[in-house]
Tab-separated table of C-alpha atoms in Angstrom:
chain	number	residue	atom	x	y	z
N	1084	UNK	CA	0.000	0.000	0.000
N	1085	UNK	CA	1.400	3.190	-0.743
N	1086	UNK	CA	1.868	5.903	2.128
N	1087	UNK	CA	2.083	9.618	1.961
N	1088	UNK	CA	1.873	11.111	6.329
N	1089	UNK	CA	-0.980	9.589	7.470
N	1090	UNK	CA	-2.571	8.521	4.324
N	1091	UNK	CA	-2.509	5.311	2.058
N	1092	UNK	CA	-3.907	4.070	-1.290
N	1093	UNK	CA	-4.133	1.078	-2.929
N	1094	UNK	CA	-5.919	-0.998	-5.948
N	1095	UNK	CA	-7.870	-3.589	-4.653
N	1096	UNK	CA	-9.001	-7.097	-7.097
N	1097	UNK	CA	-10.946	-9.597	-6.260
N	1098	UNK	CA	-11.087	-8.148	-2.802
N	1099	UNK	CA	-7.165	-7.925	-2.438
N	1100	UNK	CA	-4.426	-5.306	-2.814
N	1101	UNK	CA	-2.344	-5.349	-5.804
N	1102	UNK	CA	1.157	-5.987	-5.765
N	1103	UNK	CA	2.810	-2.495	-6.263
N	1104	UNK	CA	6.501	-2.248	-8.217
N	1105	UNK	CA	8.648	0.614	-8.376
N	1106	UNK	CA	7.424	2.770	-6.042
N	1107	UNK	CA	8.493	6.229	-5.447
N	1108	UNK	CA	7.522	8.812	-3.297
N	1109	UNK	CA	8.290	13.043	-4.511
N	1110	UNK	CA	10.565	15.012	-1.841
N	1111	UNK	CA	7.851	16.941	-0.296
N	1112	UNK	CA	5.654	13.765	0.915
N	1113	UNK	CA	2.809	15.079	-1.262
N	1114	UNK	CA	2.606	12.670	-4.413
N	1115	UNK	CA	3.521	8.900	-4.984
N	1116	UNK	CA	3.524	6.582	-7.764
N	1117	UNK	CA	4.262	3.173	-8.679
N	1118	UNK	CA	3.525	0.038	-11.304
N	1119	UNK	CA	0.533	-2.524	-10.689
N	1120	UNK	CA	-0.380	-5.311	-12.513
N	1121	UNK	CA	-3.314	-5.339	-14.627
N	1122	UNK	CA	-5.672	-8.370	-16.025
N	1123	UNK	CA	-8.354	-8.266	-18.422
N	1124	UNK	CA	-11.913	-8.853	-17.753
N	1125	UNK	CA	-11.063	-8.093	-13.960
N	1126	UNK	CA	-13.200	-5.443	-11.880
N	1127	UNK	CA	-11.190	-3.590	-9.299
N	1128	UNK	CA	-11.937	-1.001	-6.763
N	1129	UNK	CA	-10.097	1.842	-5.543
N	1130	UNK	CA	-9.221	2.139	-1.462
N	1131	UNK	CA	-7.861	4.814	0.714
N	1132	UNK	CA	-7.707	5.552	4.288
N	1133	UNK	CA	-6.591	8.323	6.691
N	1134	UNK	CA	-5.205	7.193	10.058
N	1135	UNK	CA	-6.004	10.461	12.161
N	1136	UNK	CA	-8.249	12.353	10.206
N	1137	UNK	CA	-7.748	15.923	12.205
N	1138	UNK	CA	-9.361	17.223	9.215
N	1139	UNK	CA	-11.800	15.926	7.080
N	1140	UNK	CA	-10.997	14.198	3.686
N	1141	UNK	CA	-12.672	14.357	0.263
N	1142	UNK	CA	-11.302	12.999	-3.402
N	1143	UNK	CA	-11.441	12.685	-6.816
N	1144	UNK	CA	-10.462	9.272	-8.952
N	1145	UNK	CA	-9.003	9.900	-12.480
N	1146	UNK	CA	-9.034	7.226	-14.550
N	1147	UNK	CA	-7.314	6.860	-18.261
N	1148	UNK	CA	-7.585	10.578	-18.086
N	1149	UNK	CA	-11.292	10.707	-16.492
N	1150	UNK	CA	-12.383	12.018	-13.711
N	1151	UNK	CA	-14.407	10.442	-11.264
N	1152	UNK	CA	-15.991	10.923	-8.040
N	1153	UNK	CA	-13.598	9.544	-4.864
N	1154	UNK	CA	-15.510	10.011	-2.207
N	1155	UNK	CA	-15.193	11.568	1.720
N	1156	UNK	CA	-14.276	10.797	4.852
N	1157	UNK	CA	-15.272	13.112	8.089
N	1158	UNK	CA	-12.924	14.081	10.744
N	1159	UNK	CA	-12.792	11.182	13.961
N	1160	UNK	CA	-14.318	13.437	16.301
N	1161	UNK	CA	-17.615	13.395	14.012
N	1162	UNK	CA	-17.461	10.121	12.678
N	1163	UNK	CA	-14.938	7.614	14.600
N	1164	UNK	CA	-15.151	4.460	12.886
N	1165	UNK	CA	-15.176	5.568	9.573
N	1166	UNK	CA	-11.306	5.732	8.400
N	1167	UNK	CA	-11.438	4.495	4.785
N	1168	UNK	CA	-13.454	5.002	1.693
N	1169	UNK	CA	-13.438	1.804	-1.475
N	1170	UNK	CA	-14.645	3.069	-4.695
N	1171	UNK	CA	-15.220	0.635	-7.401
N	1172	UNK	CA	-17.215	2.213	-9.929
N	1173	UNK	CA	-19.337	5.066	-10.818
N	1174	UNK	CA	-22.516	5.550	-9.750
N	1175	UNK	CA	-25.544	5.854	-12.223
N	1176	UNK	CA	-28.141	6.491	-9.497
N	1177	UNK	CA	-29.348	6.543	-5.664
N	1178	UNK	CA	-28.628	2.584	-5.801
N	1179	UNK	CA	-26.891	1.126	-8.795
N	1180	UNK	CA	-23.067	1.388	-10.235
N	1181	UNK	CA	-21.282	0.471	-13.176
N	1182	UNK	CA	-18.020	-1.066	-11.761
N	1183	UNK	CA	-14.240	-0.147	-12.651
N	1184	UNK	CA	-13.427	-3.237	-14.807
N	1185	UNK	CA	-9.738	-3.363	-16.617
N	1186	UNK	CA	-10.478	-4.574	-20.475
N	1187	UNK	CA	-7.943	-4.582	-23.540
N	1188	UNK	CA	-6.900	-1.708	-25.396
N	1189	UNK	CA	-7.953	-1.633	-29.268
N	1190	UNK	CA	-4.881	-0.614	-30.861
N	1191	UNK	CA	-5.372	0.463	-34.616
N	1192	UNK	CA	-2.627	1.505	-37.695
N	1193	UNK	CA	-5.566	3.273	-39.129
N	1194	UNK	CA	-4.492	6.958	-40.218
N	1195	UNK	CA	-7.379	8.867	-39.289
N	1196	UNK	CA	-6.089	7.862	-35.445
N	1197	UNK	CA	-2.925	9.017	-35.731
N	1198	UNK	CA	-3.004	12.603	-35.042
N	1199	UNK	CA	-5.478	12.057	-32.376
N	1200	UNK	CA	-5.403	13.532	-28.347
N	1201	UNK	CA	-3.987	10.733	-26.168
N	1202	UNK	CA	-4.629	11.676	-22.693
N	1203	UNK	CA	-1.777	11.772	-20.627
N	1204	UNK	CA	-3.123	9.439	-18.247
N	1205	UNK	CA	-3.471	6.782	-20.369
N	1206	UNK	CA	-3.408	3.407	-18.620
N	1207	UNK	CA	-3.131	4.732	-15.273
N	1208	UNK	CA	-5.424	5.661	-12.786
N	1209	UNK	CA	-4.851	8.274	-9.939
N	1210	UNK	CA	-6.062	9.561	-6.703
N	1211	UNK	CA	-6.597	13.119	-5.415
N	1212	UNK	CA	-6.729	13.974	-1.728
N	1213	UNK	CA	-7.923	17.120	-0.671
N	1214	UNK	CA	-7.975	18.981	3.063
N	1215	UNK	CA	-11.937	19.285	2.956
N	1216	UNK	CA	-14.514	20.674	5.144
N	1217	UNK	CA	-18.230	19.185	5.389
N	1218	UNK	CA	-21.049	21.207	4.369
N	1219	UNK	CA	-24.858	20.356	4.834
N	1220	UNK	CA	-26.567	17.546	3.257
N	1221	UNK	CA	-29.389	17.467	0.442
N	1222	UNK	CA	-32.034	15.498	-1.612
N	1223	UNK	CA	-29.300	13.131	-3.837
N	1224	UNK	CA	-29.594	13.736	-7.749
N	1225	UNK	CA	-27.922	12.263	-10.265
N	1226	UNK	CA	-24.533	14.355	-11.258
N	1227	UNK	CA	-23.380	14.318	-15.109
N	1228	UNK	CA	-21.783	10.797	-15.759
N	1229	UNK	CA	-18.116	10.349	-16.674
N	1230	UNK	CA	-18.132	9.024	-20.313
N	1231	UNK	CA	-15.911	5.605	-20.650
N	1232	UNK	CA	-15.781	5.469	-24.376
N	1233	UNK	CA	-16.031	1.518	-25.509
N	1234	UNK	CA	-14.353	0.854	-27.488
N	1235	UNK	CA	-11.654	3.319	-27.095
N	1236	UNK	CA	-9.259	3.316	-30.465
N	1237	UNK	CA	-5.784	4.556	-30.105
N	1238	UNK	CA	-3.212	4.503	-32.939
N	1239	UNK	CA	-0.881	2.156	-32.478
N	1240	UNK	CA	1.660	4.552	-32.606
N	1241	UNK	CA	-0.126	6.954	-30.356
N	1242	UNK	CA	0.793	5.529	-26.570
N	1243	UNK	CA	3.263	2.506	-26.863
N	1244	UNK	CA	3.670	-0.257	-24.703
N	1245	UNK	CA	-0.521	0.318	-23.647
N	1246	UNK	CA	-2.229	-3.191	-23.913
N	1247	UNK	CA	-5.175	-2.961	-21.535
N	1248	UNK	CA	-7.463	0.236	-21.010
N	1249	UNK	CA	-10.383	1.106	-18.086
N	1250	UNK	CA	-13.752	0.600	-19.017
N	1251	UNK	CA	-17.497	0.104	-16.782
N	1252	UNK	CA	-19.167	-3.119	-15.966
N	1253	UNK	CA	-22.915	-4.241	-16.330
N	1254	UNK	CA	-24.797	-2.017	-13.577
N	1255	UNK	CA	-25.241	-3.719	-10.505
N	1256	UNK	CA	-26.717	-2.891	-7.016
N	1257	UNK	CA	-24.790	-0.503	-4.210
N	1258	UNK	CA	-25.369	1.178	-1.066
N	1259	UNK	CA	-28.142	3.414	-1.100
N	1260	UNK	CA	-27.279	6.878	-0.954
N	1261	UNK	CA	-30.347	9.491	-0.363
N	1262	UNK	CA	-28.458	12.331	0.265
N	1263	UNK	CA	-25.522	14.418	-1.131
N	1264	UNK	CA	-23.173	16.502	1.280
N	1265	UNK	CA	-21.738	19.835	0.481
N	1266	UNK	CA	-17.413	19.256	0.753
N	1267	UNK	CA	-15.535	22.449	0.430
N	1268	UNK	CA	-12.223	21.462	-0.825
N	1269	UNK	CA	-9.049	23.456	1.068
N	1270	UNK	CA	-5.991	22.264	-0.924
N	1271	UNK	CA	-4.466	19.218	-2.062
N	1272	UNK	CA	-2.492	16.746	0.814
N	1273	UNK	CA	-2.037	13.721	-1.000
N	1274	UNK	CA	-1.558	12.225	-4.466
N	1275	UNK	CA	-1.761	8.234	-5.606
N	1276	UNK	CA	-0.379	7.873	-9.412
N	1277	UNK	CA	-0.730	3.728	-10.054
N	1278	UNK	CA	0.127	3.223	-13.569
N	1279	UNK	CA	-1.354	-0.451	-14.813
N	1280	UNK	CA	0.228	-2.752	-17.107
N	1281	UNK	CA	-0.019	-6.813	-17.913
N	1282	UNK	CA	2.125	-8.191	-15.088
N	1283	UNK	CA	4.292	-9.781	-18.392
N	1284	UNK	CA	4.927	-6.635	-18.998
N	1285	UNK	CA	6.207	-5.289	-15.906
N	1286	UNK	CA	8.214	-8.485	-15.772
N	1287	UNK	CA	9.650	-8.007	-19.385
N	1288	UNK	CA	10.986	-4.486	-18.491
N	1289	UNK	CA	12.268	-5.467	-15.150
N	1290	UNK	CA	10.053	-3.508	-13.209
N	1291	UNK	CA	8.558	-6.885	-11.489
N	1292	UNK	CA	10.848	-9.759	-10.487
N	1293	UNK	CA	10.615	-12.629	-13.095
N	1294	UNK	CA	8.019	-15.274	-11.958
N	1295	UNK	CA	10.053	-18.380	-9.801
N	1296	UNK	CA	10.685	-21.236	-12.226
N	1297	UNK	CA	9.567	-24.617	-10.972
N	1298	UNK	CA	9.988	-27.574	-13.005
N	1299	UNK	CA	9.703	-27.398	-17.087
N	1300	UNK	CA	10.650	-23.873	-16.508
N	1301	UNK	CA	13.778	-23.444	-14.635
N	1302	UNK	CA	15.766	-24.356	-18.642
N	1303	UNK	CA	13.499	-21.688	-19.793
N	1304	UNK	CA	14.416	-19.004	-16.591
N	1305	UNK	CA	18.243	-19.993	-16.707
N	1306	UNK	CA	18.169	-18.906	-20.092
N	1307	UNK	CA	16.724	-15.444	-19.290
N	1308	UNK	CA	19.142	-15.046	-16.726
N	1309	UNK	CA	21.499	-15.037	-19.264
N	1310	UNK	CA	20.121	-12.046	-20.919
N	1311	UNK	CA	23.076	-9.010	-20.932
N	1312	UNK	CA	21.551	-6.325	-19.170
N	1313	UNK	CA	21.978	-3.590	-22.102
N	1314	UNK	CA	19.193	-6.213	-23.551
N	1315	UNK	CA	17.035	-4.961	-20.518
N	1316	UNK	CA	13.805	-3.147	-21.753
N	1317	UNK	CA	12.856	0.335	-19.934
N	1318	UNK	CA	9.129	0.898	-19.452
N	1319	UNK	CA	9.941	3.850	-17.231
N	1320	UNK	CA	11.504	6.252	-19.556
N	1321	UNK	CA	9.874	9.466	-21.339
N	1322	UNK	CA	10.314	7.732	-24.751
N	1323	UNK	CA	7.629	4.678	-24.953
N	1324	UNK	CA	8.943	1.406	-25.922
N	1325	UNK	CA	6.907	-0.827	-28.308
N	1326	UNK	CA	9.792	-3.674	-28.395
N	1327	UNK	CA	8.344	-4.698	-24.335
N	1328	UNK	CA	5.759	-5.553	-26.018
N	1329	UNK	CA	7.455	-8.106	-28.485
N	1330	UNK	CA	9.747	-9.219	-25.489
N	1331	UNK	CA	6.693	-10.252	-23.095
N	1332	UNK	CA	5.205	-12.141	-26.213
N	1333	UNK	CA	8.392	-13.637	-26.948
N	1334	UNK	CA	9.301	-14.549	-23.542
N	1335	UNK	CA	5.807	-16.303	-23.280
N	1336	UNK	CA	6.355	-18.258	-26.789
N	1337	UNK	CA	9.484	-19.299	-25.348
N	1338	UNK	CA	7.913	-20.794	-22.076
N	1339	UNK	CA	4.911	-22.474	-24.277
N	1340	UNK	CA	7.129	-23.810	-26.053
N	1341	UNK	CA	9.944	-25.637	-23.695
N	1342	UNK	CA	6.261	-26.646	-21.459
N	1343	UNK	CA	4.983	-28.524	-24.808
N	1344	UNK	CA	8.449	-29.980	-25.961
N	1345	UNK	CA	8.530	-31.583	-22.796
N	1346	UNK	CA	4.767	-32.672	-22.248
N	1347	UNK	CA	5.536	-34.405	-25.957
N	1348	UNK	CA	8.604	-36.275	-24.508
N	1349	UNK	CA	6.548	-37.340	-21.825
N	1350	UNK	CA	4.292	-38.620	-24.023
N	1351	UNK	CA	6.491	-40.299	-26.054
N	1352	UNK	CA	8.398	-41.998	-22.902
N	1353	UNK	CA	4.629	-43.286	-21.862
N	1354	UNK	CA	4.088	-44.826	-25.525
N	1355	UNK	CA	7.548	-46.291	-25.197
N	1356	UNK	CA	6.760	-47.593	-21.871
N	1357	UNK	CA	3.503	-49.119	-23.200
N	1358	UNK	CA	4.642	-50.446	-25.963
N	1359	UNK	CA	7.505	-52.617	-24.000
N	1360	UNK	CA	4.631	-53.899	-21.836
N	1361	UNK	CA	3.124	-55.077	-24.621
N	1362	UNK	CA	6.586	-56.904	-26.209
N	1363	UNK	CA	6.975	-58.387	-22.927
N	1364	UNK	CA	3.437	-59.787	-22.328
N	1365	UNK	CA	3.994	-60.912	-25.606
N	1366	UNK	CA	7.023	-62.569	-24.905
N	1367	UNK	CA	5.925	-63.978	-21.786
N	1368	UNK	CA	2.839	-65.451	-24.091
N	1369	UNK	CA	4.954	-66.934	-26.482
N	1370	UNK	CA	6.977	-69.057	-23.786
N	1371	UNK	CA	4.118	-69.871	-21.981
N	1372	UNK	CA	2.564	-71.745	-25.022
N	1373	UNK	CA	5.931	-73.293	-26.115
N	1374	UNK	CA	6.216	-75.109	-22.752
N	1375	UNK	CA	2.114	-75.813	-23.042
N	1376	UNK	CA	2.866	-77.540	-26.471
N	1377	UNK	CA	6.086	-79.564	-25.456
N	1378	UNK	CA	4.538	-80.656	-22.581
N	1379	UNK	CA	2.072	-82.542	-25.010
N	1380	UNK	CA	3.577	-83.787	-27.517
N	1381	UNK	CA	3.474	-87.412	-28.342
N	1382	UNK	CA	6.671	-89.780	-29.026
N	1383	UNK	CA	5.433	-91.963	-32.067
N	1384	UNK	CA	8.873	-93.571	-31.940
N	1385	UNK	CA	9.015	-95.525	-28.966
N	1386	UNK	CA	7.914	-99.351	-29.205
N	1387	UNK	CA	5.278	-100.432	-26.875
């Protein structure tokens, strides 16, 4: 979980935190960011918490570059047991929400995309905590809905390295809410940047560890580890780098492939196996009716 003072952030899947890589905090203690992995078809909710909460809390969720609605939490002396907020969609009325569900990006070579705005915050998705102070409550209405377009075309040229993209699940049932509170916002006390990528990815570029080989795959990792590290692939530089995508797909290929070599020589072993039962029973036959047959047979030669 990521920690800025008496705040902390995470990504939350299937109800546990994401693993976070490369994490750095800025100077000042205001603003932290780090690498998480990402998996299609996978919903995912948003936590934070405030440990003291002196002052009360309020915050905003961007997402690919869209911002959402994070939620508030009131100051302990007004609401004690209440440290944390989890956001894991948006909400489309007093009851229902379309959940935050990571999906694949469409890439396209088409030209028409090519000069098109890429938001910045492409494939990541970041949290804004503000010093707030709580207003008075009213009758909830439905506020303008962020707009998750699906599905969302970049060029392929356009953000590199991007595989997977943020977009809302079917609508399904959440807290009722039948009131709205007034937040004044003070200033900003805390910022959450958590950039997503396939966890092949991360691993490709050395941001995550490589996976621990057991098995058919320790020939395939003592290979890798033989990889110079000039051949090391950086996802964290300004310039974006389209060959982690090859290596990811490459190093998978490579790990298919030494898994199937060897589930064929396995195969072949068993048929070998099977088919020397088979001699042997054979054998064993073949003796068995020898001694059957000499066993009866007749001497014609003999006088009586």
């Amino acid at each position: 979980m990521l920690k800025l003072g008496t705040l902390s952030a995470c990504i939350k899947m299937d109800g546990k935190e994401l693993t976070e890589y490369g994490v750095d905090c800025s100077a000042d203690g205001k603003q932290a960011t780090c690498w998480i992995p990402s998996e299609v078809g996978k919903q995912f909710s948003v936590y934070w918490k405030d440990s003291e909460r002196v002052v009360g809390k309020s915050s905003k969720i961007v997402v690919d570059g869209i911002a959402c609605n994070g939620g508030h939490l009131h100051r302990t002396c007004d609401r004690p047991k209440q440290d944390s907020r989890e956001i894991k969609g948006v909400a489309t009325s007093s009851s229902k929400e379309k959940p935050f569900k990571f999906a694949m990006q469409e890439l396209t070579d088409e030209e028409e995309f090519l000069n098109m705005n890429v938001s910045a915050g492409l494939a990541q998705i970041t949290l804004v905590i503000h010093d707030a102070k709580m207003g008075g409550i009213k009758p909830y209405k439905r506020s303008k809905q962020p707009k998750f377009p699906t599905p969302r075309k970049i060029h392929e040229r356009a953000k590199k390295g991007v595989q997977h993209a943020v977009e809302l699940g079917d609508e399904i049932a959440r807290h009722p809410a039948n009131f709205l509170r007034d937040i004044h916002t003070i200033c900003v006390v805390g910022t959450f940047t958590f950039r997503y990528r396939p966890l092949s990815l991360l691993r490709a570029s050395g941001i995550a560890p490589p996976e621990k080989p057991t098995g058919l795959r320790q020939c395939a990792f003592e290979r890798e580890r033989k990889v110079a590290p000039s051949e090391v692939l950086d996802l964290t530089g300004d310039d974006p780098v389209e060959e982690v995508v090859a290596s990811a797909r490459i190093r998978a290929l490579r790990e298919e492939l030494y898994a199937l070599e060897n589930q064929e020589n396995r195969k072949r072993k068993r048929v070998k196996d099977e088919e020397t039962d088979v001699e042997k029973k054979r054998k064993a036959e073949v003796k068995r009716e020898r001694l059957i047959a000499s066993d009866t047979i007749l001497d014609l030669t003999s006088s009586d």
